[in-house]
Short mmCIF file of C-alpha atoms and ligand atoms in Angstrom, two decimals:
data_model
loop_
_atom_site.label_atom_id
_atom_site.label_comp_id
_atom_site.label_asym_id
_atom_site.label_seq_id
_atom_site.Cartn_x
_atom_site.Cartn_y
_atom_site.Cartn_z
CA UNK A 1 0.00 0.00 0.00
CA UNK A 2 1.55 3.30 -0.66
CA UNK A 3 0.69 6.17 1.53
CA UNK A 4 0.93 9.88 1.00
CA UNK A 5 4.25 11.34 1.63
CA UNK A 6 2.56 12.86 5.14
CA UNK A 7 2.25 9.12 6.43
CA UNK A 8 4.24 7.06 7.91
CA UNK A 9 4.44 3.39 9.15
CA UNK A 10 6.65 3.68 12.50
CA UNK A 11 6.72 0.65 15.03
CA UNK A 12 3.78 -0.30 13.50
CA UNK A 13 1.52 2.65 13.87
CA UNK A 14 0.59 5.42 11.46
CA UNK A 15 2.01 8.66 12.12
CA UNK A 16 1.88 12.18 10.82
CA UNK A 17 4.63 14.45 11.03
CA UNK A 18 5.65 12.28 13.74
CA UNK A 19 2.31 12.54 15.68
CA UNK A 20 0.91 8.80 16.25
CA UNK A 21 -2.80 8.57 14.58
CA UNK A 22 -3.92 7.21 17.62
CA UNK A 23 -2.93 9.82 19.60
CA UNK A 24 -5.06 12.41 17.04
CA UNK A 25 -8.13 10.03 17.50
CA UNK A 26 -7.86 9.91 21.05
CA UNK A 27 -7.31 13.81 21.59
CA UNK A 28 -9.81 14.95 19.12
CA UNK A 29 -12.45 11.96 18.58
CA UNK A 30 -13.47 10.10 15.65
CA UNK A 31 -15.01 11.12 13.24
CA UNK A 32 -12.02 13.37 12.36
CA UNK A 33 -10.99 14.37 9.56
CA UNK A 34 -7.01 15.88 9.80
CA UNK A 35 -4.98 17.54 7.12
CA UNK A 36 -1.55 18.79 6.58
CA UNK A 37 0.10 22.39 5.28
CA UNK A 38 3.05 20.97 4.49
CA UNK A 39 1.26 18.26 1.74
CA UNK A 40 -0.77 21.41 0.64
CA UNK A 41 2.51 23.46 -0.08
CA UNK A 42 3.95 20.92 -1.34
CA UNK A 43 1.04 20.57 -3.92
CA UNK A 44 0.96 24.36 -4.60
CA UNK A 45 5.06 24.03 -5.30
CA UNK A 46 4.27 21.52 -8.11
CA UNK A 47 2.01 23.48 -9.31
CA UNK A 48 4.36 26.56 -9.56
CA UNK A 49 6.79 24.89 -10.88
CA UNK A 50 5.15 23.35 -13.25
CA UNK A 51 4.23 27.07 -14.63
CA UNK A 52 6.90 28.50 -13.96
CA UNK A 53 8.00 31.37 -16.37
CA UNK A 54 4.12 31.63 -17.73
CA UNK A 55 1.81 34.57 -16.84
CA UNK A 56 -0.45 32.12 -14.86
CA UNK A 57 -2.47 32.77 -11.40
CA UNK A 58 -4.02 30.19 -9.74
CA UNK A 59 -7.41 30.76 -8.18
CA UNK A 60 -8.34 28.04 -5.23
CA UNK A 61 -11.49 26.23 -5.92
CA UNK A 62 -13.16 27.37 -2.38
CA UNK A 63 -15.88 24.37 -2.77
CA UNK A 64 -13.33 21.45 -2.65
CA UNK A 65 -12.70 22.47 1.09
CA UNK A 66 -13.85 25.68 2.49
CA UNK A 67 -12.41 25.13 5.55
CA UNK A 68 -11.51 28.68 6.89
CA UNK A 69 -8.17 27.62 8.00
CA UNK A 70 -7.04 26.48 4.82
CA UNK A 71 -8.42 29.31 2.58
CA UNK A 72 -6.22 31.51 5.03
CA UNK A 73 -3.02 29.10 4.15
CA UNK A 74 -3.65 29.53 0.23
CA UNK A 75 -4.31 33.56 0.80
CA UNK A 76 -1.03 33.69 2.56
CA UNK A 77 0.32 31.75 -0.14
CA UNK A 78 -0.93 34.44 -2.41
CA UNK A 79 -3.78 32.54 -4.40
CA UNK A 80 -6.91 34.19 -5.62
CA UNK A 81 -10.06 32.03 -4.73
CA UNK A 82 -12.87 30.58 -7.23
CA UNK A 83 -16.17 30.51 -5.23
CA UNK A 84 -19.55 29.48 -6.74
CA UNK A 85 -21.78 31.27 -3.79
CA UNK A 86 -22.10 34.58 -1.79
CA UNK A 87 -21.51 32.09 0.89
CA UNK A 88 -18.25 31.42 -0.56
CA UNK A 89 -17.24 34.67 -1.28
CA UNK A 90 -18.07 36.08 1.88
CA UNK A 91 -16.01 33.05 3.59
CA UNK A 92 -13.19 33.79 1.51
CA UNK A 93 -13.14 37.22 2.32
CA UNK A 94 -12.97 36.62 5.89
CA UNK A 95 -10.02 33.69 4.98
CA UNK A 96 -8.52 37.42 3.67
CA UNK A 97 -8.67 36.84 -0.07
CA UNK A 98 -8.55 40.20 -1.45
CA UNK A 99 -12.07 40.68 -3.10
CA UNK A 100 -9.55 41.64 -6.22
CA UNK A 101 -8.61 38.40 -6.74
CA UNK A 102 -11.81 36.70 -6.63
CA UNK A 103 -13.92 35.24 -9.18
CA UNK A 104 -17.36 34.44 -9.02
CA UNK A 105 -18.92 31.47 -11.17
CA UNK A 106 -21.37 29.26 -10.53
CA UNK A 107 -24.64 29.09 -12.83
CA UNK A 108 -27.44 30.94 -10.82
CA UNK A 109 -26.22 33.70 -8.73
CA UNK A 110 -28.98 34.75 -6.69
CA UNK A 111 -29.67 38.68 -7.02
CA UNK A 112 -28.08 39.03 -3.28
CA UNK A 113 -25.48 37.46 -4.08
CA UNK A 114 -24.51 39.38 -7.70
CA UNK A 115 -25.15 42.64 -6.18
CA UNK A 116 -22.78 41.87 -3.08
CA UNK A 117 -19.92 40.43 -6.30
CA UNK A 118 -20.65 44.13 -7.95
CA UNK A 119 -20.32 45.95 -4.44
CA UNK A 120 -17.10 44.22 -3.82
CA UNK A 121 -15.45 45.07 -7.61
CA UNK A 122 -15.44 40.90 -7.61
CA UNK A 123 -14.82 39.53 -11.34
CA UNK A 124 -18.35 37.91 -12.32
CA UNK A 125 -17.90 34.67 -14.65
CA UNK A 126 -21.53 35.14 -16.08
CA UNK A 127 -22.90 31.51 -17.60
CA UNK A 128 -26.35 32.99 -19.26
CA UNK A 129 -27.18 35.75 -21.61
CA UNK A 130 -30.14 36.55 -18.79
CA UNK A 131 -27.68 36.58 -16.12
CA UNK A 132 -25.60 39.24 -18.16
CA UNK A 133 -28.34 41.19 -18.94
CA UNK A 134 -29.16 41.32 -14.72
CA UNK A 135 -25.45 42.33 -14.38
CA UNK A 136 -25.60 45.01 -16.53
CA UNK A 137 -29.03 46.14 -15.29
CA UNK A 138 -27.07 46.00 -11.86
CA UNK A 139 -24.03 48.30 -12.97
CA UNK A 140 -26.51 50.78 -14.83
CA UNK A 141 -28.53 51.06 -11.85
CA UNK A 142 -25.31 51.68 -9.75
CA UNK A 143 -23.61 53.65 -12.60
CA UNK A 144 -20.44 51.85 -12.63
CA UNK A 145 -18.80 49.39 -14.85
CA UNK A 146 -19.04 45.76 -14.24
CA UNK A 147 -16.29 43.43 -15.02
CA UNK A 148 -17.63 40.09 -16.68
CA UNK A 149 -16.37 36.93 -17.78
CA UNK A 150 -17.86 34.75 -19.93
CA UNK A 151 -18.32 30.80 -19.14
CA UNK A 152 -17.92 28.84 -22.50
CA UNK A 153 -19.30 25.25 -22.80
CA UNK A 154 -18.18 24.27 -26.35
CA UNK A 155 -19.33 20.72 -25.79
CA UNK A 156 -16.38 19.16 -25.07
CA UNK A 157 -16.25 15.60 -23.16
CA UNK A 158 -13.19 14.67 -21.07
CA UNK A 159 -12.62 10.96 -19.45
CA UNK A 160 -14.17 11.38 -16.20
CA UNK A 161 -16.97 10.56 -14.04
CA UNK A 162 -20.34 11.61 -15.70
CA UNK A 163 -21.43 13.72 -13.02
CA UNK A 164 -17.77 15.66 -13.38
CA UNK A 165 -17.77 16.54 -17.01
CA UNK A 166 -19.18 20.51 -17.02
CA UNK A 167 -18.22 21.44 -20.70
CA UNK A 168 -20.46 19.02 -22.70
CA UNK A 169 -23.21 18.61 -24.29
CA UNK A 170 -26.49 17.91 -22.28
CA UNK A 171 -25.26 20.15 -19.23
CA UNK A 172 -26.59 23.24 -17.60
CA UNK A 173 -23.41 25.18 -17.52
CA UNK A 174 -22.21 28.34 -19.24
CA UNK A 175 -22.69 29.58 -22.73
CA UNK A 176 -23.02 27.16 -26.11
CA UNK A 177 -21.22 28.68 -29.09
CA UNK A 178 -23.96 30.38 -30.51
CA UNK A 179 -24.70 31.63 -26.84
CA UNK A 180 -21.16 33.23 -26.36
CA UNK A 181 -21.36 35.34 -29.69
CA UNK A 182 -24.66 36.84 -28.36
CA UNK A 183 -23.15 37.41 -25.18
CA UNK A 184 -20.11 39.18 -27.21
CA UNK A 185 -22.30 41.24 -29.11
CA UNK A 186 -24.21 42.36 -25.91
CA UNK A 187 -20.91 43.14 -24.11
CA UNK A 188 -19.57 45.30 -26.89
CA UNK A 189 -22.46 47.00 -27.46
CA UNK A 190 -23.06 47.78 -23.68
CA UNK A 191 -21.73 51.02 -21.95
CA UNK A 192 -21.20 48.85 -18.07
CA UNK A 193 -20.26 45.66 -19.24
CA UNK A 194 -16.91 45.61 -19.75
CA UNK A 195 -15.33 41.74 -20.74
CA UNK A 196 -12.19 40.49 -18.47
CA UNK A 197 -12.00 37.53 -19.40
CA UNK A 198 -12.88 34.18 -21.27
CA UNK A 199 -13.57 30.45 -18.80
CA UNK A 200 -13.61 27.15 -19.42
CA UNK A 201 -13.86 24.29 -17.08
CA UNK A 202 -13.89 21.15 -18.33
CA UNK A 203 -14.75 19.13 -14.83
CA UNK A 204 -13.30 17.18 -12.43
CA UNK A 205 -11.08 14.27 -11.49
CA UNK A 206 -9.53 14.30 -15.18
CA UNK A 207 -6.30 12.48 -15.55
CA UNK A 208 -5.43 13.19 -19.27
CA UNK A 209 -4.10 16.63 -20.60
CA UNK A 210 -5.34 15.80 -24.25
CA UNK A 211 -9.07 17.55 -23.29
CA UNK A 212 -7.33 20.48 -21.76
CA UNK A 213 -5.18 21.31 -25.36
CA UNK A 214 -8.72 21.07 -27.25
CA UNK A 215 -10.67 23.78 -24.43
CA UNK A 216 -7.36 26.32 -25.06
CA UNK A 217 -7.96 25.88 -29.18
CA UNK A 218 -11.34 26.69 -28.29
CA UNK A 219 -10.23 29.56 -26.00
CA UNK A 220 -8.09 31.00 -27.88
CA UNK A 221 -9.85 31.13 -30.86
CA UNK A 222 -13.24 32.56 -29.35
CA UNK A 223 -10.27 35.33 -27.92
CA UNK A 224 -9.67 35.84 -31.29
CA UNK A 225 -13.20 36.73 -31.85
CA UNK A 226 -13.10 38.79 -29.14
CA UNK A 227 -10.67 41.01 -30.29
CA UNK A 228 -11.95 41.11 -33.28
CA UNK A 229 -15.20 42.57 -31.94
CA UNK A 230 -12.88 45.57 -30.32
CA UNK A 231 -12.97 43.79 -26.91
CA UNK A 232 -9.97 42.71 -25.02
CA UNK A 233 -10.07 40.28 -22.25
CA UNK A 234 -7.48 40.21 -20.04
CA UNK A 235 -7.69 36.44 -18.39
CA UNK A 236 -8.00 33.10 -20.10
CA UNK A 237 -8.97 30.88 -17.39
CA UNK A 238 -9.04 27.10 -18.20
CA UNK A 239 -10.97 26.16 -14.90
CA UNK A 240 -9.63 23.43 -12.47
CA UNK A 241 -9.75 19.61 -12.96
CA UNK A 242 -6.85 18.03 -12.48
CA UNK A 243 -6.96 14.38 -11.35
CA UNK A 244 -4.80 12.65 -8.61
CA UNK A 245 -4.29 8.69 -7.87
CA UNK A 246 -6.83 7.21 -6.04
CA UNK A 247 -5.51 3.90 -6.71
CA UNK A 248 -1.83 2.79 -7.30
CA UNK A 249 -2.43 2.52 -10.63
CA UNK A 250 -3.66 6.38 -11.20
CA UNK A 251 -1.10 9.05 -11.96
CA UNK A 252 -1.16 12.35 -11.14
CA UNK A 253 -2.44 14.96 -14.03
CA UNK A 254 0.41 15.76 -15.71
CA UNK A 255 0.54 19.80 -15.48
CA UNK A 256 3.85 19.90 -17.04
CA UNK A 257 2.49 18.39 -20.22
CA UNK A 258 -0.30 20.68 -19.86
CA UNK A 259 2.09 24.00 -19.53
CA UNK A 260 3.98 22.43 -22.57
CA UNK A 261 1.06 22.91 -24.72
CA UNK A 262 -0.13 26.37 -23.72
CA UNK A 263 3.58 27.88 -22.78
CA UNK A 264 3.82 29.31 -26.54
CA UNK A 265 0.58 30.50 -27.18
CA UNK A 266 -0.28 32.38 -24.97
CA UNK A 267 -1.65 35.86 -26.65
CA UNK A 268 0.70 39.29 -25.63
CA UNK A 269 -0.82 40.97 -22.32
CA UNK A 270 -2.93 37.65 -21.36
CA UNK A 271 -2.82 36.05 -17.49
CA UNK A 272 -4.00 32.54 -17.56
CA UNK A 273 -5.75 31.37 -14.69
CA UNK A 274 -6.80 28.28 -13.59
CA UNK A 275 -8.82 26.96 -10.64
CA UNK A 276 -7.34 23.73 -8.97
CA UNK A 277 -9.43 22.43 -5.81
CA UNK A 278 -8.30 18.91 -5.63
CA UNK A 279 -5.22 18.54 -6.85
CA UNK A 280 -3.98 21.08 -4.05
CA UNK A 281 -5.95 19.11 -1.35
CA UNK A 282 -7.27 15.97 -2.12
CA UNK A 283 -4.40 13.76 -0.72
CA UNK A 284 -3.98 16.54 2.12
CA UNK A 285 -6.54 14.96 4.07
CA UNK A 286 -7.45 11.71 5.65
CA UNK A 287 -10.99 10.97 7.78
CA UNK A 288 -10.19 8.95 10.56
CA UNK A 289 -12.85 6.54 11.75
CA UNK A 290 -13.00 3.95 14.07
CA UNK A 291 -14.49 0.43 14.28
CA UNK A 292 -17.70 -0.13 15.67
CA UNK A 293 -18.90 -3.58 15.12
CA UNK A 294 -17.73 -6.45 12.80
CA UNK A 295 -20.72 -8.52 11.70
CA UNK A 296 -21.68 -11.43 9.29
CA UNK A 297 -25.33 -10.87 7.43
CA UNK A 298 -26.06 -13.82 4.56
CA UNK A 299 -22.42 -14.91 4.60
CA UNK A 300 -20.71 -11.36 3.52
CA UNK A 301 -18.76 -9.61 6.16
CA UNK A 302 -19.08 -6.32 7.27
CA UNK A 303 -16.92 -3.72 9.33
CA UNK A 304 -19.32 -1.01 11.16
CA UNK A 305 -16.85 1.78 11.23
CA UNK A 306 -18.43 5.57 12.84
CA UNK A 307 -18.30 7.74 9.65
CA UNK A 308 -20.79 7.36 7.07
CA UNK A 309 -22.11 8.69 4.09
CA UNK A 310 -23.16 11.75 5.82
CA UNK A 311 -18.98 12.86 6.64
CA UNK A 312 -18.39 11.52 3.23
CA UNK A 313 -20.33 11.27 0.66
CA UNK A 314 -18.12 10.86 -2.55
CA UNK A 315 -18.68 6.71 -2.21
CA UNK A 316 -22.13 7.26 -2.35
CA UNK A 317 -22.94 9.66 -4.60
CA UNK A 318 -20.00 8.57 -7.78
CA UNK A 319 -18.80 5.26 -6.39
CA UNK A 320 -15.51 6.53 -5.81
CA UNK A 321 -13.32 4.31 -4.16
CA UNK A 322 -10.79 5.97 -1.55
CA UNK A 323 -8.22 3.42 -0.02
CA UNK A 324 -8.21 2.43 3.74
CA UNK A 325 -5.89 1.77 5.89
CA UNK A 326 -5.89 0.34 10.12
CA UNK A 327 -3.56 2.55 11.73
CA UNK A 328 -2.07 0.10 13.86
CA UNK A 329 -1.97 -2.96 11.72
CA UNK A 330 -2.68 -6.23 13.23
CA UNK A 331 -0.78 -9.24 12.39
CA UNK A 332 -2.74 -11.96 10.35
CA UNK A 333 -4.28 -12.84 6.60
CA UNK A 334 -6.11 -10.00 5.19
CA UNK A 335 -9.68 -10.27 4.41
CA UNK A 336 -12.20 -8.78 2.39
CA UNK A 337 -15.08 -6.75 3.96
CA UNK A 338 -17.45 -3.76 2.88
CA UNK A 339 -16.31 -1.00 5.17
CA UNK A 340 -19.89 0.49 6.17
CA UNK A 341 -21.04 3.80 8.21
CA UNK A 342 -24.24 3.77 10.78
CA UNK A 343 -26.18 5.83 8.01
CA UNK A 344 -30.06 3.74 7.45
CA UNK A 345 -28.84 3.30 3.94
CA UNK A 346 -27.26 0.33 1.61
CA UNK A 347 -25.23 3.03 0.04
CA UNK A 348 -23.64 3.78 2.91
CA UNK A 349 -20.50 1.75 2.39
CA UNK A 350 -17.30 4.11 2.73
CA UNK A 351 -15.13 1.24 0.84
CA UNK A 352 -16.84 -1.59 -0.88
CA UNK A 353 -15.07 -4.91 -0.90
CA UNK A 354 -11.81 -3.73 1.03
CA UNK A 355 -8.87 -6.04 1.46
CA UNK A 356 -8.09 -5.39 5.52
CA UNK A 357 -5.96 -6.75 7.34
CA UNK A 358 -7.77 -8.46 11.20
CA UNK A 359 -9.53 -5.74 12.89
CA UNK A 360 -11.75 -5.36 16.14
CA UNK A 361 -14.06 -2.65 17.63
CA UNK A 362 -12.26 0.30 18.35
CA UNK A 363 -9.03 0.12 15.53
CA UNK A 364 -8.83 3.34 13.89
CA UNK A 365 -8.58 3.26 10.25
CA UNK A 366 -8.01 6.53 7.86
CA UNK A 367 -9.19 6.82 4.48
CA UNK A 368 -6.96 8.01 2.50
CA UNK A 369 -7.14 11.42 -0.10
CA UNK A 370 -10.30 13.36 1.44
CA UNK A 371 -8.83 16.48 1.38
CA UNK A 372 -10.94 17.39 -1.12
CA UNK A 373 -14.81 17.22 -1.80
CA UNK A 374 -15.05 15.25 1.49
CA UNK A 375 -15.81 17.41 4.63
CA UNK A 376 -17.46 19.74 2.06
CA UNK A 377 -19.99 17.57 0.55
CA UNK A 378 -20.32 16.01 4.54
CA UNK A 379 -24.20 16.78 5.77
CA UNK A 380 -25.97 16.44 9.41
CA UNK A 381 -28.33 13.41 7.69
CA UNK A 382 -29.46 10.62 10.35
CA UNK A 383 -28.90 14.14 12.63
CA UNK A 384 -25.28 13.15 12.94
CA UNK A 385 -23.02 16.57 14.21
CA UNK A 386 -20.20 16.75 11.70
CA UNK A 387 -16.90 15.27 12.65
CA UNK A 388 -14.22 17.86 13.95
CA UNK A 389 -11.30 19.17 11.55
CA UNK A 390 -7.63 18.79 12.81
CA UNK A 391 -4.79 20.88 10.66
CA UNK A 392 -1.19 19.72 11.40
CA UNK A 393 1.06 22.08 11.02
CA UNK A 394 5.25 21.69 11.81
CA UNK A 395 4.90 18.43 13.46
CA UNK A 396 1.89 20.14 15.59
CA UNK A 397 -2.26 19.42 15.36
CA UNK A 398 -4.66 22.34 15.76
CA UNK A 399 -8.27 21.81 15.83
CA UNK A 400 -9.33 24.18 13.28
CA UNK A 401 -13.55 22.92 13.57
CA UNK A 402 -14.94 22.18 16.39
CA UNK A 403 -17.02 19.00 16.29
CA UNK A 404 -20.85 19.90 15.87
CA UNK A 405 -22.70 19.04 18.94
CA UNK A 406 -26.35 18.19 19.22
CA UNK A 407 -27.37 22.09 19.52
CA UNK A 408 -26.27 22.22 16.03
CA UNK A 409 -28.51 19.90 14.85
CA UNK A 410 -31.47 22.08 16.07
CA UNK A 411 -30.02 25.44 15.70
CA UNK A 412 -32.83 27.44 14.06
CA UNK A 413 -35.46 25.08 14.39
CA UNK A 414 -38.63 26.21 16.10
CA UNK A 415 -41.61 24.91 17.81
CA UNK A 416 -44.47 26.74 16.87
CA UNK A 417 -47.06 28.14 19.27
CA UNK A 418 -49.69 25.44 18.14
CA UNK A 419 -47.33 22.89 19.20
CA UNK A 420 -46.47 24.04 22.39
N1 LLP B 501 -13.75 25.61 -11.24
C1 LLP B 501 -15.07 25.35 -11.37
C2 LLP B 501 -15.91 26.29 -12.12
C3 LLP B 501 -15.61 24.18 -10.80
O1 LLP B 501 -16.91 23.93 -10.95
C4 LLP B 501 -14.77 23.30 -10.09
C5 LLP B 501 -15.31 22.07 -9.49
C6 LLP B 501 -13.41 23.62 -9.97
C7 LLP B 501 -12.93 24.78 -10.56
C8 LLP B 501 -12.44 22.76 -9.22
O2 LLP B 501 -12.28 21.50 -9.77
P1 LLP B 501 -11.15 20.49 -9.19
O3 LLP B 501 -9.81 21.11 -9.50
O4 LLP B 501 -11.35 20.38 -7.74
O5 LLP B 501 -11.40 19.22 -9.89
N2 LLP B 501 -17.78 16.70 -5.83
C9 LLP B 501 -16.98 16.13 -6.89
C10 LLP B 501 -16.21 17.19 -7.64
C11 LLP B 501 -17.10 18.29 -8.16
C12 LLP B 501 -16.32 19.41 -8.78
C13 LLP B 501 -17.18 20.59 -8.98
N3 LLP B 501 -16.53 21.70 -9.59
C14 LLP B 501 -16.07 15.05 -6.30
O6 LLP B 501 -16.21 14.71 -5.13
O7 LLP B 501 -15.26 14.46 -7.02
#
């Protein structure tokens, strides 16, 4: 089994940054789900590198883990963020992302939440010709300009996940080719629009560069069109996407390839941006669970472990398999089980048909790359507080989310008068 660079086998027991597992389970409880900077650095480094000597800024993808510790990490680090909600926005303002370098996509902005982008000078990546005409109502109304991007969906169908793929055809998001030059025209004939930039995302979890070379052909050229039109964007942004190994036989999305193929073309004056989420915190995180109950039902074996569906979902919803691991690892032949959560559903299984090694009530186990699109897709269903959030930081773990408690789960709820 090969573990991210942050773990370690050590007399038997998991560590992180020299901090035994058990000891993080025991200190903070279980569910937990811990994370480290230095994997996260290390991610944004490769990144950099990859890049380096291009006019490229990287905007953090605030959804794969809004966590308000991180966000502050990346803003240090000098990111922009991507956020999809005012929720978003306003948590990534208070992370201290300069509203500057923010943009705002996401395919229906309520009013609230387009007026607070326009208040805050926040770049708006608009995805309908109706949502651009509310933005410029919006700036006309306020007598100032507003600075728009424009969300492309040229129909264009990476190797992923169904439910990932954002550019192609027979999904809601941004503009079809025929929508975009409308949206042109109504940007260059409009006195507070003014265009900043062009976006594609292609979707998620992709592990092959070849879809990324086709969406900047298609970006560039529709830049070509936009010039030609007398309008000048300043930002092509090819979205976020990149894929990591889930399994040992996954390889990481190979950004160097994908600087190879942009690194010349990239038109005079232009910043290209893109939006990673995952790849800088997907195999930052691990959610550590522990064993509840090992049971036999009709002859299959199952291991009752204390996180469920409900502190991750990604099983569940895309059958994603994440890899699992005891932290102290018993001696013995390794059988297979379905790792299941207490969740009153057969989806609930965090790891179908897992090879494990003996376990008993009360092992801890981690799954392994949650860092991303794991606490943030994580819901109170079966009224279950979600887990608490652990950040290690120079050999040192900070809780950085408290565990919900029960007065969480009926925060806001009311009893009305007739009831009483
Ligand atoms: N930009 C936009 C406009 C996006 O919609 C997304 C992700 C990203 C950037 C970041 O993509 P990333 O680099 O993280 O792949 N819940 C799913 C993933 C959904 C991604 C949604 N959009 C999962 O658990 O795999």
């Amino acid at each position: 089994m090969f573990l991210p660079n942050w773990l370690t086998a050590y007399d038997g027991i998991l560590h992180a940054e020299g901090i035994p597992l058990t000891q993080i389970a025991g200190d903070f409880g279980t569910p937990c789900y811990l994370y480290s900077t230095a994997r996260i650095r290390e991610n944004l480094k490769h990144f950099r590198e990859a890049f380096a000597g291009i006019p490229v800024e990287l905007h953090y993808a605030v959804k794969a883990n809004p966590l308000g510790a991180i966000l502050r990490l990346l803003a240090r680090e000098g990111l922009g963020a991507e956020v999809v909600s005012g929720g978003e926005l306003l948590r990534a303002m208070w992370a201290g992302f300069p509203p500057e370098k923010i943009v705002f996509t996401g395919v229906g902005k309520a009013v609230w939440e387009l007026e607070l982008a326009l208040e805050k000078g926040i770049r708006v990546v608009v995805e309908s010709l109706e949502e651009l005409r509310t933005v410029e109502g919006m700036a006309r109304e306020r007598g100032r300009y507003a600075p728009v991007a424009l969300r492309l969906n040229p129909g264009l169908s990476p190797e992923t996940h169904p439910h990932l793929a954002t550019a192609r055809e027979g999904t809601k998001f941004g503009l079809d080719p025929p929508g975009a030059e409308r949206a042109l025209e109504s940007i260059r004939r409009s006195e507070t629009l003014r265009l900043v930039g062009l976006h594609l995302h292609l979707g998620s979890q992709i592990l092959d560069p070849e879809p990324y070379a086709a969406a900047w052909e298609y970006l560039l050229g529709m830049y070509r069109g936009a010039r030609e039109a007398g309008l000048s964007p300043e930002f092509l942004d090819l979205g976020g996407g990149f894929g990591i190994p889930y399994a040992p036989e996954e390889r990481r999305f190979p950004l160097g390839e994908l600087a190879e193929v942009i690194r010349e073309r990239i038109p005079e004056g232009v910043t290209v941006m893109f939006e990673p989420g995952r790849s800088l915190v997907g195999d930052a995180g691990i959610l550590l669970t522990r064993v509840l109950y090992i049971k036999e039902v009709h002859g299959k074996r199952y291991v009752v472990v204390d996180a469920g569906m409900n502190d991750l979902l990604r099983p569940a919803l895309y059958g994603a398999r994440h890899r699992i691991v005891p932290v102290v690892k018993r001696p013995g032949p390794e059988r297979e089980a379905d790792i299941v959560g207490p969740i009153c559903e057969n989806a609930d299984v965090l790891v179908r048909e897992a090879v494990v090694p003996p376990l008993e009530p009360g092992d801890i186990l981690a799954v392994l790359d949650v860092g991303a699109y794991g606490s943030s897709m994580s819901s109170q269903y079966n009224s279950r507080p979600r887990p608490a959030e652990v950040l290690l930081h120079w050999g040192k773990a900070y809780l950085v989310r408290e565990r919900e408690t029960i007065k969480d789960l009926i925060r806001g709820e009311i009893i009305p008068e007739f009831l009483r």
